[in-house]
Amino acid sequence: MKTSAFSLDPQMLELIDRKFRQKRRLAKSREQELFGIFQDNLTEEETWALKYLYAYMPVNDMADYDGTLFLSHVRKTLEIRAQVPWGARVPDHLFLHFVLPYRVNTENIEDSRGILHNELAGRTAKLSMKDAIKETNYWCHEKATYIGSDLRTMSPLTMIRNARGRCGEESTLAVAALRSIGIPARQVYTPRWAHCDDNHAWVEAWADGSWYYIGACEPEARLNQGWFSPPARRAMLINTRIYADYPGPEDITLADEWFTEINLLENYAPTRLIHVTVKDEQGVPVSGAEVRFEVYNMAELYPIASLPTNDRGEACFKTGFGDLLIRAVKDGRWGEVKHSADDSRCELILGSIEQPTGTVDFDMVPPPEREGEEAEALSEEQIERHNRRLEEGTNIRTGYEKNVPGRGRGPSDRSGSRTSGGPGLERHTESPREQPGNRRLPSGTFRSVRRVAAAPAGNPERKGFGRHLPARAGRSPERRFGRAGRT
């Protein structure tokens, strides 16, 4: 416990070791398959990297995969860190949380890090970190494009074989690709938009001290630019989940024993804090109540965040300047209120147990549209070079797609069982996940809800990288909005 691997202090090493031992006891029926790798001649870094992954990995991964896969992933990732020119510049805490992880979303896990690295190492070795991020996205554009679906998230290699996927799969591929060259990356998303239906996922990548965003498989001539920049300035929540005890510095929405959810909205849009107090009918604060913050989307009231109340019956949520329906539930009792963007506090009484009759009619006002600041104009040479790269990437991808068997069968053909795709791409099948339907409202009351136009912006823009760059010239910023993939 006196080691300084990955700059971890003794308290964090003790925490990782304790959770590792807890997971090991839980998986004792697979002791040899999962933990036999620790009998190998491991370095100190390999040992702690494996312990870190085991300590926080989802339990189903311990049932589905063997330790040899995780050891191969760890060794390749450490080898890449030593090889890439920026490896020493990436702080240990960013490496642990945003480079080392083997999982991005709910995809099947494959030993793909080395395969992706071999594709990208030569193209990025002589570039700056920022240019390497852009080059990686050009590569992703060559491999896959957008198509909508509600199936289970494909793995990066299956995405390459299919050459199509929704935004959650595009961003899974881009994150895996960036991590394969040692660049910290994370998939971020808005659970649901407030001003229109659906949601969206994209990617943030770290370079030399700053985080930047990109539209995965949708390269732009510069970072911090995408068709979704204007919509993101109207978001009510933009977040990501990290499987670790993550200390920040970003705002932490929820700190669970096994994961941390961080709120990145402030980097894209103006924000406000809502302080919620939950009480019982006698006015006593209720701890442990579930507080749901809901927006109107896809003809339902959808919770974009769900937080527990503390010992004082309080929950605090950072969000945008739009309306929310806030509901609190505990032990079969509930209360709700429509919350306006003008208010910073609300109180809920858990006084309802029956399903009321009748109707409730109310309007939901989303955040107003906001203009981004003017960015420095691109030169004609930059625009021409970027457009040429887009055309080249499209030709590469469409040329491959012509040889994919059964491509004409449409978006439902996403089994991942293609035999094409080149050497090293194993054949396997992914099953569709169960999709949630419209959530039944606990109250049983019919709600007639309208999403109405927002009032003009009355709040000054906050600083954040999402507001600096307009959409690319000639493209309507909301052109693709209706087809944003579900994450």
Coordinates of C-alpha atoms in Angstrom, one line a residue:
M1 CA 0.0 0.0 0.0
K2 CA 3.0 2.3 0.0
T3 CA 3.2 2.3 -3.8
S4 CA 2.7 5.5 -5.8
A5 CA 1.4 3.8 -9.0
F6 CA -0.6 6.3 -11.1
S7 CA 0.0 9.0 -8.4
L8 CA -2.7 7.5 -6.2
D9 CA -2.5 8.5 -2.6
P10 CA -2.7 5.8 0.1
Q11 CA -6.4 6.5 0.8
M12 CA -7.4 5.9 -2.8
L13 CA -5.2 2.8 -3.1
E14 CA -6.9 1.4 0.0
L15 CA -10.3 2.2 -1.5
I16 CA -9.5 0.5 -4.8
D17 CA -8.0 -2.5 -3.0
R18 CA -11.1 -2.9 -0.7
K19 CA -13.5 -2.7 -3.6
F20 CA -11.3 -5.1 -5.6
R21 CA -11.5 -7.6 -2.8
Q22 CA -15.3 -7.2 -2.5
K23 CA -15.7 -7.9 -6.3
R24 CA -13.3 -10.9 -6.0
R25 CA -15.5 -12.4 -3.2
L26 CA -18.6 -11.8 -5.3
A27 CA -17.0 -13.6 -8.3
K28 CA -15.5 -16.5 -6.4
S29 CA -17.2 -19.0 -8.7
R30 CA -15.0 -17.7 -11.5
E31 CA -11.8 -17.2 -9.5
Q32 CA -9.4 -18.8 -11.9
E33 CA -11.0 -17.4 -15.1
L34 CA -11.0 -13.8 -13.7
F35 CA -8.1 -13.6 -11.2
G36 CA -5.7 -16.3 -12.4
I37 CA -3.9 -13.5 -14.3
F38 CA -2.5 -12.2 -11.1
Q39 CA -0.3 -15.2 -10.9
D40 CA 1.5 -13.8 -14.0
N41 CA 4.6 -11.7 -13.7
L42 CA 2.9 -8.4 -13.5
T43 CA 4.5 -5.0 -13.1
E44 CA 3.3 -2.7 -10.4
E45 CA 1.4 -0.5 -12.9
E46 CA -0.3 -3.6 -14.5
T47 CA -1.4 -4.9 -11.1
W48 CA -3.0 -1.6 -10.0
A49 CA -4.5 -1.0 -13.4
L50 CA -6.2 -4.4 -13.2
K51 CA -7.3 -3.8 -9.7
Y52 CA -8.8 -0.5 -10.7
L53 CA -10.8 -2.0 -13.5
Y54 CA -12.0 -4.9 -11.5
A55 CA -13.0 -2.6 -8.6
Y56 CA -15.5 -0.7 -10.6
M57 CA -16.4 -2.9 -13.6
P58 CA -20.1 -3.8 -14.0
V59 CA -20.9 -7.2 -12.4
N60 CA -22.2 -8.6 -15.7
D61 CA -18.7 -8.1 -17.2
M62 CA -17.3 -10.4 -14.5
A63 CA -19.7 -13.1 -15.7
D64 CA -19.2 -12.5 -19.4
Y65 CA -15.5 -12.1 -19.9
D66 CA -12.2 -13.6 -18.7
G67 CA -9.2 -12.0 -17.1
T68 CA -7.0 -12.6 -20.1
L69 CA -9.0 -10.0 -22.0
F70 CA -8.6 -7.4 -19.3
L71 CA -4.8 -8.1 -18.9
S72 CA -4.3 -7.8 -22.7
H73 CA -6.2 -4.5 -22.7
V74 CA -4.2 -3.2 -19.8
R75 CA -0.8 -4.2 -21.2
K76 CA -1.6 -2.7 -24.6
T77 CA -2.9 0.6 -23.1
L78 CA 0.2 1.0 -21.0
E79 CA 2.4 0.2 -24.0
I80 CA 0.6 2.8 -26.1
R81 CA 1.0 5.4 -23.3
A82 CA 4.7 4.9 -23.4
Q83 CA 4.8 5.2 -27.2
V84 CA 2.6 8.2 -28.1
P85 CA 4.3 11.6 -28.0
W86 CA 1.8 13.0 -25.5
G87 CA 1.7 10.0 -23.2
A88 CA 3.8 11.7 -20.5
R89 CA 1.6 14.9 -20.7
V90 CA -1.6 13.1 -19.8
P91 CA -2.0 13.3 -16.0
D92 CA -2.5 10.0 -14.2
H93 CA -6.0 10.8 -13.0
L94 CA -7.2 11.5 -16.6
F95 CA -5.4 8.4 -17.8
L96 CA -7.2 6.2 -15.3
H97 CA -10.7 7.6 -15.9
F98 CA -10.6 8.4 -19.6
V99 CA -8.0 6.3 -21.3
L100 CA -7.6 3.1 -19.4
P101 CA -11.4 2.0 -19.3
Y102 CA -12.3 -0.8 -21.7
R103 CA -16.0 0.1 -21.8
V104 CA -17.7 3.2 -23.3
N105 CA -21.4 2.3 -23.3
T106 CA -23.3 -1.0 -23.3
E107 CA -21.4 -2.5 -26.2
N108 CA -20.0 -6.0 -26.3
I109 CA -16.3 -6.0 -25.2
E110 CA -13.6 -7.0 -27.6
D111 CA -9.8 -6.9 -27.4
S112 CA -9.9 -4.0 -29.9
R113 CA -7.4 -1.4 -28.5
G114 CA -4.5 -2.7 -30.4
I115 CA -6.4 -3.1 -33.6
L116 CA -7.6 0.5 -33.4
H117 CA -4.2 1.8 -32.5
N118 CA -2.6 0.1 -35.5
E119 CA -5.1 1.9 -37.7
L120 CA -4.4 5.3 -36.2
A121 CA -0.8 5.4 -34.9
G122 CA 0.8 6.2 -38.2
R123 CA -1.7 8.9 -39.1
T124 CA -1.4 10.7 -35.8
A125 CA 2.2 10.2 -34.5
K126 CA 3.5 13.5 -35.9
L127 CA 0.5 15.6 -35.1
S128 CA -0.3 17.8 -32.1
M129 CA -3.0 16.4 -29.7
K130 CA -5.7 18.8 -31.1
D131 CA -4.8 17.8 -34.7
A132 CA -4.7 14.1 -33.7
I133 CA -8.3 14.5 -32.4
K134 CA -9.5 15.9 -35.7
E135 CA -7.6 13.3 -37.7
T136 CA -9.1 10.5 -35.6
N137 CA -12.6 11.9 -36.4
Y138 CA -11.8 11.9 -40.1
W139 CA -10.8 8.2 -39.7
C140 CA -14.1 7.6 -38.0
H141 CA -15.9 9.3 -40.8
E142 CA -14.3 6.9 -43.2
K143 CA -15.5 3.9 -41.2
A144 CA -19.1 4.8 -40.3
T145 CA -22.0 7.1 -40.8
Y146 CA -25.3 7.8 -39.1
I147 CA -28.4 5.7 -39.2
G148 CA -31.2 5.7 -36.6
S149 CA -32.2 2.6 -34.5
D150 CA -33.2 1.5 -31.0
L151 CA -31.1 -1.6 -30.9
R152 CA -28.4 -2.5 -28.4
T153 CA -25.2 -0.5 -28.7
M154 CA -22.7 -2.1 -31.2
S155 CA -19.1 -2.5 -30.3
P156 CA -16.5 -0.4 -32.2
L157 CA -15.4 -3.3 -34.4
T158 CA -19.0 -4.3 -35.2
M159 CA -19.6 -0.6 -36.0
I160 CA -16.8 -0.7 -38.5
R161 CA -18.1 -3.9 -40.1
N162 CA -21.6 -2.3 -40.4
A163 CA -20.4 1.1 -41.5
R164 CA -23.5 2.6 -39.9
G165 CA -24.8 3.4 -36.5
R166 CA -26.7 5.8 -34.3
C167 CA -25.1 8.7 -32.5
G168 CA -24.5 6.6 -29.4
E169 CA -22.6 4.1 -31.5
E170 CA -20.7 6.7 -33.5
S171 CA -19.5 8.3 -30.2
T172 CA -18.6 4.8 -28.8
L173 CA -16.4 4.3 -31.8
A174 CA -14.8 7.7 -31.6
V175 CA -14.1 7.4 -27.9
A176 CA -12.5 4.0 -28.3
A177 CA -10.4 5.3 -31.2
L178 CA -9.1 8.3 -29.3
R179 CA -8.3 6.2 -26.3
S180 CA -6.4 3.8 -28.5
I181 CA -3.9 6.6 -29.2
G182 CA -3.7 7.6 -25.6
I183 CA -6.0 10.7 -25.7
P184 CA -8.5 11.0 -22.9
A185 CA -12.0 10.9 -24.3
R186 CA -15.5 10.5 -23.0
Q187 CA -19.0 10.1 -24.4
V188 CA -21.3 12.9 -23.3
Y189 CA -25.0 13.2 -24.0
T190 CA -28.2 15.0 -23.3
P191 CA -30.7 12.5 -22.0
R192 CA -33.6 14.3 -23.8
W193 CA -33.9 17.7 -25.4
A194 CA -36.4 20.2 -23.9
H195 CA -37.2 22.1 -27.1
C196 CA -37.9 19.1 -29.4
D197 CA -38.1 15.3 -29.3
D198 CA -35.2 12.8 -29.1
N199 CA -31.7 13.2 -27.6
H200 CA -28.1 13.1 -28.8
A201 CA -24.6 11.9 -27.9
W202 CA -21.2 13.2 -28.9
V203 CA -17.6 13.2 -27.7
E204 CA -15.3 15.3 -25.6
A205 CA -11.5 14.8 -25.9
W206 CA -8.7 16.3 -23.8
A207 CA -5.6 18.0 -25.3
D208 CA -2.9 19.8 -23.4
G209 CA -5.0 21.0 -20.5
S210 CA -8.4 21.6 -22.1
W211 CA -11.5 19.5 -23.1
Y212 CA -12.9 20.0 -26.6
Y213 CA -16.0 18.5 -28.2
I214 CA -16.6 16.9 -31.6
G215 CA -19.5 15.3 -33.4
A216 CA -18.4 11.7 -33.7
C217 CA -17.9 10.5 -37.3
E218 CA -18.9 14.0 -38.3
P219 CA -15.6 15.8 -38.6
E220 CA -15.3 19.6 -38.8
A221 CA -12.4 21.8 -39.8
R222 CA -11.9 22.9 -36.2
L223 CA -12.7 21.5 -32.7
N224 CA -15.7 22.7 -30.6
Q225 CA -18.0 22.8 -33.6
G226 CA -20.9 20.7 -34.8
W227 CA -24.5 20.8 -36.1
F228 CA -25.6 20.3 -32.4
S229 CA -23.8 23.4 -31.1
P230 CA -27.0 25.6 -31.2
P231 CA -29.2 22.9 -29.7
A232 CA -26.7 22.2 -26.9
R233 CA -27.0 25.9 -25.9
R234 CA -30.7 25.0 -25.1
A235 CA -30.0 21.8 -23.2
M236 CA -31.3 21.1 -19.7
L237 CA -28.6 18.6 -18.9
I238 CA -25.4 17.4 -20.6
N239 CA -23.6 14.7 -18.6
T240 CA -21.6 11.5 -18.5
R241 CA -21.1 8.5 -16.2
I242 CA -17.7 7.4 -14.9
Y243 CA -17.2 4.0 -13.3
A244 CA -15.0 5.2 -10.4
D245 CA -15.0 7.5 -7.4
Y246 CA -14.3 10.5 -9.6
P247 CA -13.3 13.7 -7.7
G248 CA -14.0 16.3 -10.4
P249 CA -13.1 19.1 -11.0
E250 CA -16.4 19.0 -13.0
D251 CA -19.7 19.4 -11.2
I252 CA -20.8 16.1 -9.7
T253 CA -24.5 15.4 -10.1
L254 CA -24.5 12.0 -8.3
A255 CA -21.8 10.2 -6.5
D256 CA -22.7 6.5 -6.1
E257 CA -20.5 3.8 -4.5
W258 CA -19.6 2.4 -7.9
F259 CA -19.9 5.3 -10.3
T260 CA -20.0 9.1 -10.6
E261 CA -22.2 11.2 -12.8
I262 CA -20.8 14.6 -13.8
N263 CA -22.7 17.5 -15.2
L264 CA -21.0 19.3 -18.1
L265 CA -23.9 21.6 -19.0
E266 CA -22.0 24.7 -17.9
N267 CA -19.6 24.2 -20.8
Y268 CA -22.4 24.6 -23.3
A269 CA -25.2 26.7 -21.9
P270 CA -26.2 29.1 -19.1
T271 CA -27.1 27.2 -15.9
R272 CA -29.0 27.7 -12.7
L273 CA -29.3 25.7 -9.5
I274 CA -32.7 24.3 -8.3
H275 CA -32.9 23.6 -4.5
V276 CA -35.6 21.1 -3.7
T277 CA -36.9 20.4 -0.3
V278 CA -39.1 17.3 0.3
K279 CA -41.4 17.1 3.4
D280 CA -44.1 14.8 4.7
E281 CA -47.6 16.0 5.5
Q282 CA -46.5 17.0 9.0
G283 CA -43.8 19.3 7.5
V284 CA -40.9 17.0 8.5
P285 CA -38.1 16.8 6.0
V286 CA -37.9 13.4 4.2
S287 CA -34.5 11.8 3.6
G288 CA -33.9 9.2 0.9
A289 CA -36.8 10.4 -1.3
E290 CA -36.3 10.1 -5.1
V291 CA -36.5 13.4 -6.8
R292 CA -37.1 13.3 -10.6
F293 CA -36.4 16.3 -12.8
E294 CA -38.6 15.8 -16.0
V295 CA -38.8 17.4 -19.4
Y296 CA -41.5 16.9 -22.0
N297 CA -40.1 14.8 -24.9
M298 CA -41.5 12.0 -27.2
A299 CA -45.0 12.6 -25.8
E300 CA -44.0 11.8 -22.2
L301 CA -42.6 13.5 -19.2
Y302 CA -39.1 12.0 -19.0
P303 CA -36.7 12.2 -16.0
I304 CA -33.4 13.6 -17.2
A305 CA -32.0 13.2 -13.6
S306 CA -33.1 11.4 -10.5
L307 CA -31.4 12.4 -7.2
P308 CA -31.9 11.2 -3.6
T309 CA -32.7 13.7 -0.8
N310 CA -30.1 14.1 1.9
D311 CA -30.7 14.0 5.7
R312 CA -32.3 17.4 5.5
G313 CA -34.7 16.3 2.8
E314 CA -32.9 18.4 0.2
A315 CA -31.7 17.8 -3.3
C316 CA -29.8 20.2 -5.6
F317 CA -29.7 20.1 -9.4
K318 CA -27.8 22.2 -11.9
T319 CA -29.9 22.7 -15.1
G320 CA -30.7 25.1 -17.9
F321 CA -33.3 27.9 -18.1
G322 CA -36.3 25.9 -19.1
D323 CA -39.4 24.5 -17.3
L324 CA -39.3 21.2 -15.5
L325 CA -41.9 18.9 -13.8
I326 CA -40.3 17.9 -10.5
R327 CA -41.7 14.8 -8.8
A328 CA -40.6 13.2 -5.4
V329 CA -41.5 9.7 -4.4
K330 CA -40.9 7.6 -1.3
D331 CA -42.7 4.6 0.2
G332 CA -45.7 4.9 -2.1
R333 CA -46.2 8.6 -1.4
W334 CA -45.5 11.2 -3.9
G335 CA -45.8 14.9 -4.8
E336 CA -45.1 16.9 -7.9
V337 CA -44.9 20.5 -9.1
K338 CA -44.3 22.2 -12.4
H339 CA -41.2 24.4 -11.9
S340 CA -40.6 27.5 -13.8
A341 CA -37.2 28.7 -15.0
D342 CA -37.6 31.9 -12.9
D343 CA -37.6 30.0 -9.6
S344 CA -34.5 28.6 -7.8
R345 CA -36.3 26.8 -5.0
C346 CA -39.3 24.5 -4.6
E347 CA -40.9 22.5 -1.9
L348 CA -42.7 19.2 -2.4
I349 CA -45.1 17.5 0.0
L350 CA -45.4 13.7 -0.1
G351 CA -49.2 13.8 0.4
S352 CA -50.5 11.7 -2.5
I353 CA -51.1 7.9 -2.5
E354 CA -54.1 7.6 -4.8
Q355 CA -54.4 8.0 -8.5
P356 CA -56.4 11.2 -9.0
T357 CA -59.0 11.6 -11.7
G358 CA -59.5 14.4 -14.2
T359 CA -57.0 16.3 -16.3
V360 CA -54.1 18.7 -15.8
D361 CA -53.3 21.1 -18.6
F362 CA -50.0 23.1 -18.6
D363 CA -47.3 24.4 -20.8
M364 CA -43.6 23.6 -20.8
V365 CA -41.3 26.4 -21.8
P366 CA -37.8 25.2 -23.0
P367 CA -34.7 27.3 -22.8
P368 CA -34.6 30.2 -25.4
E369 CA -32.4 30.1 -28.4
R370 CA -29.0 31.8 -28.0
E371 CA -26.4 32.9 -30.4
G372 CA -22.9 31.7 -30.3
E373 CA -20.0 34.1 -30.4
E374 CA -18.3 34.8 -33.7
A375 CA -15.4 32.5 -34.5
E376 CA -12.4 33.4 -36.6
A377 CA -13.2 32.7 -40.2
L378 CA -11.6 29.7 -41.8
S379 CA -9.4 30.4 -44.8
E380 CA -10.4 29.2 -48.3
E381 CA -7.5 26.7 -48.1
Q382 CA -8.8 25.3 -44.8
I383 CA -12.3 25.0 -46.1
E384 CA -11.2 23.4 -49.4
R385 CA -8.9 20.9 -47.5
H386 CA -11.7 20.0 -45.1
N387 CA -14.3 19.4 -47.9
R388 CA -11.7 17.3 -49.8
R389 CA -11.2 15.2 -46.7
L390 CA -15.0 14.7 -46.3
E391 CA -15.3 13.6 -49.9
E392 CA -12.4 11.2 -49.6
G393 CA -13.8 9.7 -46.4
T394 CA -17.3 9.3 -47.9
N395 CA -15.8 7.6 -51.0
I396 CA -13.8 5.2 -48.8
R397 CA -16.9 4.3 -46.7
T398 CA -19.3 3.9 -49.6
G399 CA -16.8 1.8 -51.5
Y400 CA -16.6 -0.6 -48.6
E401 CA -20.4 -0.6 -48.1
K402 CA -21.0 -1.8 -51.7
N403 CA -19.3 -5.0 -50.8
V404 CA -21.2 -5.6 -47.5
P405 CA -23.6 -8.6 -48.1
G406 CA -27.2 -7.7 -47.7
R407 CA -26.7 -4.0 -47.4
G408 CA -30.0 -3.3 -49.1
R409 CA -32.0 -4.8 -46.2
G410 CA -32.2 -1.5 -44.3
P411 CA -31.4 -0.3 -40.8
S412 CA -32.9 -3.3 -39.0
D413 CA -30.1 -5.5 -40.3
R414 CA -27.6 -4.7 -37.6
S415 CA -26.8 -8.1 -36.2
G416 CA -23.0 -7.6 -36.3
S417 CA -22.6 -11.1 -38.0
R418 CA -20.9 -9.8 -41.1
T419 CA -17.9 -11.8 -42.3
S420 CA -16.5 -8.8 -44.2
G421 CA -14.3 -6.1 -42.6
G422 CA -10.8 -7.4 -42.9
P423 CA -8.5 -9.6 -40.8
G424 CA -8.7 -9.5 -37.1
L425 CA -12.4 -8.7 -37.0
E426 CA -14.1 -11.6 -35.3
R427 CA -17.6 -12.7 -36.2
H428 CA -20.2 -12.4 -33.4
T429 CA -23.8 -11.4 -32.9
E430 CA -25.3 -8.8 -30.7
S431 CA -28.9 -9.1 -29.5
P432 CA -31.3 -6.2 -29.4
R433 CA -31.8 -4.7 -25.9
E434 CA -35.3 -4.3 -24.5
Q435 CA -36.6 -0.9 -25.2
P436 CA -38.6 1.1 -22.6
G437 CA -42.0 2.3 -23.6
N438 CA -43.8 5.4 -22.5
R439 CA -43.5 5.5 -18.7
R440 CA -46.8 5.3 -16.8
L441 CA -47.3 8.3 -14.6
P442 CA -47.7 7.3 -11.0
S443 CA -50.6 9.7 -10.6
G444 CA -52.6 8.1 -13.4
T445 CA -53.8 11.6 -14.4
F446 CA -54.1 12.4 -18.0
R447 CA -51.9 15.4 -18.9
S448 CA -52.3 17.7 -21.8
V449 CA -48.8 19.1 -22.2
R450 CA -47.7 21.7 -24.8
R451 CA -44.2 22.6 -25.5
V452 CA -44.4 26.4 -26.2
A453 CA -41.9 28.8 -27.6
A454 CA -39.3 30.2 -25.2
A455 CA -39.2 33.8 -24.2
P456 CA -36.2 35.8 -25.5
A457 CA -33.0 35.2 -23.6
G458 CA -32.9 37.3 -20.5
N459 CA -29.7 35.9 -19.0
P460 CA -26.2 36.7 -20.1
E461 CA -24.2 33.9 -21.8
R462 CA -22.0 32.0 -19.4
K463 CA -18.5 31.1 -20.5
G464 CA -18.2 27.6 -22.0
F465 CA -16.7 26.1 -25.1
G466 CA -20.1 25.2 -26.5
R467 CA -21.0 28.8 -27.3
H468 CA -18.0 30.1 -29.2
L469 CA -18.4 28.5 -32.6
P470 CA -21.4 28.8 -35.0
A471 CA -22.4 25.9 -37.3
R472 CA -20.4 25.4 -40.4
A473 CA -21.1 27.9 -43.2
G474 CA -23.9 26.8 -45.5
R475 CA -25.4 24.3 -43.0
S476 CA -28.5 24.9 -41.2
P477 CA -27.7 24.3 -37.5
E478 CA -30.9 22.4 -36.9
R479 CA -30.9 20.6 -40.3
R480 CA -30.3 17.1 -38.8
F481 CA -32.1 17.7 -35.6
G482 CA -35.0 15.5 -36.3
R483 CA -32.8 12.4 -36.8
A484 CA -30.6 12.6 -33.8
G485 CA -29.9 9.1 -32.6
R486 CA -31.1 7.8 -29.3
T487 CA -28.3 6.9 -26.9

